[in-house]
Amino acid sequence: MDTFETELTDLLPRLRRFARSLARNADDADDIVQLGLERALRSRERWQPGTRLDAWMFAIVRNVWIDESRRRTRHARVEAPPEAGEHVGTDPRPAMEARMTARAVEHALQQLPDDQREAVALVLIDGLPYREAAEVLGIPQGTLTSRLGRGRLALIALIEGEAP
């Protein structure tokens, strides 16, 4: 396995986490990451060694998500039935406070508008610098900063049980 493939493999957990924040569904997130990896491997000559592979891959995954969302809309596919998500986000073991907190944050994150959720996912969850996150999203850095600020405030309000 060459360096490119090794670095790509190391990125998988971060890509999956980002895709999950976009898709709001673990199965769809896995599909998005798979399609993103296929695109990256097919066009690996477009990646410039010495640049950040993670930013390049986040942009690919985001574009795959946009393409898939559009495709589903065109084909009028329906979401999973409501009963399929009845137990999502619940933890029957109350002693696992950390896990419950993580689920509360994930739930709150999913309630944010897409633009805020993307900014929070890239900067706060995956640790991309503001400049690179702005490039991935194709927006000015000031716009990213605004979205991130609004997203943080909304997350705090949602987690504390207040309306944002």
Coordinates of C-alpha atoms in Angstrom, one line a residue:
M1 CA 0.0 0.0 0.0
D2 CA 1.5 3.4 -1.0
T3 CA 1.5 6.6 1.1
F4 CA -1.6 7.9 -0.6
E5 CA -3.6 4.8 0.3
T6 CA -2.2 4.7 3.8
E7 CA -3.2 8.3 4.5
L8 CA -6.6 7.7 3.0
T9 CA -7.1 4.7 5.2
D10 CA -6.1 6.7 8.3
L11 CA -8.8 9.3 7.3
L12 CA -11.7 6.8 7.3
P13 CA -13.0 7.5 10.8
R14 CA -13.0 11.3 10.3
L15 CA -14.6 10.9 6.9
R16 CA -17.3 8.7 8.3
R17 CA -18.0 11.1 11.1
F18 CA -18.3 14.0 8.7
A19 CA -20.5 12.0 6.3
R20 CA -22.7 11.0 9.3
S21 CA -23.1 14.7 10.2
L22 CA -24.2 15.4 6.6
A23 CA -26.4 12.4 6.0
R24 CA -27.9 12.1 9.5
N25 CA -27.9 8.3 9.0
A26 CA -25.0 5.9 9.6
D27 CA -25.9 3.6 6.6
D28 CA -26.2 6.6 4.2
A29 CA -22.9 8.0 5.7
D30 CA -21.1 4.7 4.9
D31 CA -22.4 4.8 1.4
I32 CA -21.3 8.4 1.0
V33 CA -17.8 7.6 2.3
Q34 CA -17.6 4.6 -0.1
L35 CA -18.5 6.7 -3.1
G36 CA -16.1 9.4 -2.0
L37 CA -13.3 6.9 -1.7
E38 CA -14.1 5.5 -5.2
R39 CA -13.9 9.0 -6.6
A40 CA -10.7 9.8 -4.8
L41 CA -9.0 6.6 -6.1
R42 CA -10.2 7.2 -9.6
S43 CA -8.9 10.8 -9.6
R44 CA -5.9 10.5 -7.3
E45 CA -3.7 12.2 -9.9
R46 CA -5.7 15.4 -9.2
W47 CA -4.5 15.4 -5.6
Q48 CA -1.3 17.4 -5.1
P49 CA 1.2 15.8 -2.8
G50 CA 2.2 18.2 -0.1
T51 CA -1.3 19.5 0.3
R52 CA -3.8 18.4 2.9
L53 CA -5.4 15.1 1.9
D54 CA -8.1 15.5 4.6
A55 CA -9.4 18.8 3.2
W56 CA -9.4 17.3 -0.3
M57 CA -11.3 14.3 0.9
F58 CA -13.8 16.3 3.0
A59 CA -14.6 18.3 -0.2
I60 CA -15.1 15.1 -2.2
V61 CA -17.4 13.5 0.5
R62 CA -19.4 16.7 0.7
N63 CA -19.8 16.8 -3.1
V64 CA -20.9 13.1 -3.0
W65 CA -23.5 14.0 -0.4
I66 CA -24.8 16.9 -2.5
D67 CA -24.9 14.6 -5.6
E68 CA -26.7 11.9 -3.7
S69 CA -29.2 14.3 -2.2
R70 CA -30.0 15.6 -5.6
R71 CA -30.3 12.1 -7.1
R72 CA -32.7 11.0 -4.3
T73 CA -34.8 14.1 -4.8
R74 CA -35.0 13.5 -8.5
H75 CA -36.0 9.9 -8.0
A76 CA -38.5 10.8 -5.3
R77 CA -37.0 8.2 -2.9
V78 CA -38.5 8.2 0.6
E79 CA -36.7 8.2 3.9
A80 CA -36.6 5.1 6.1
P81 CA -39.9 4.6 7.9
P82 CA -40.2 6.4 11.2
E83 CA -40.2 3.1 13.2
A84 CA -36.7 2.4 11.9
G85 CA -35.4 5.3 14.0
E86 CA -37.3 4.6 17.2
H87 CA -34.3 3.6 19.2
V88 CA -31.7 5.9 17.6
G89 CA -30.0 8.1 20.1
T90 CA -31.1 6.2 23.2
D91 CA -28.8 4.3 25.6
P92 CA -30.5 1.8 27.9
R93 CA -27.5 2.0 30.3
P94 CA -27.8 5.3 32.2
A95 CA -24.4 4.7 33.9
M96 CA -22.8 5.6 30.6
E97 CA -23.1 9.4 31.0
A98 CA -20.4 10.2 28.5
R99 CA -22.1 8.2 25.8
M100 CA -25.5 9.8 26.5
T101 CA -23.9 13.3 26.3
A102 CA -22.3 12.4 23.0
R103 CA -25.7 11.2 21.7
A104 CA -27.3 14.5 22.9
V105 CA -24.7 16.5 21.1
E106 CA -25.2 14.3 17.9
H107 CA -29.0 14.8 18.2
A108 CA -28.6 18.6 18.6
L109 CA -26.1 18.7 15.7
Q110 CA -28.6 17.0 13.5
Q111 CA -31.2 19.7 14.2
L112 CA -28.9 22.5 13.0
P113 CA -29.5 24.0 9.6
D114 CA -27.2 22.4 6.9
D115 CA -24.8 25.4 6.7
Q116 CA -24.2 25.5 10.4
R117 CA -24.0 21.7 10.8
E118 CA -21.3 21.5 8.0
A119 CA -19.3 24.3 9.7
V120 CA -19.5 22.7 13.1
A121 CA -18.6 19.3 11.8
L122 CA -15.6 20.5 9.9
V123 CA -14.1 22.8 12.5
L124 CA -15.2 21.6 15.9
I125 CA -15.5 17.9 15.3
D126 CA -12.8 17.2 12.6
G127 CA -10.5 20.1 13.6
L128 CA -10.0 21.7 10.2
P129 CA -8.5 25.2 10.4
Y130 CA -11.1 27.9 9.5
R131 CA -9.4 28.7 6.2
E132 CA -9.5 25.1 5.0
A133 CA -13.0 24.5 6.2
A134 CA -14.1 27.6 4.3
E135 CA -12.3 26.2 1.2
V136 CA -14.1 22.9 1.5
L137 CA -17.5 24.6 1.8
G138 CA -16.6 27.1 -1.0
I139 CA -17.4 30.2 1.2
P140 CA -15.4 33.1 2.6
Q141 CA -13.8 32.6 6.0
G142 CA -15.9 35.3 7.5
T143 CA -19.1 33.5 6.5
L144 CA -17.7 30.3 8.0
T145 CA -17.0 32.1 11.2
S146 CA -20.5 33.5 11.4
R147 CA -22.1 30.1 10.7
L148 CA -19.8 28.5 13.3
G149 CA -20.8 31.1 15.9
R150 CA -24.5 30.7 15.2
G151 CA -24.1 26.9 15.2
R152 CA -22.3 26.9 18.6
L153 CA -25.0 29.0 20.2
A154 CA -27.7 26.9 18.7
L155 CA -26.0 23.7 19.9
I156 CA -25.7 25.0 23.5
A157 CA -29.4 26.0 23.5
L158 CA -30.5 22.6 22.1
I159 CA -28.4 20.7 24.5
E160 CA -29.6 22.7 27.5
G161 CA -33.2 22.2 26.3
E162 CA -33.9 25.8 25.3
A163 CA -35.2 26.8 21.9
P164 CA -32.4 28.3 19.8

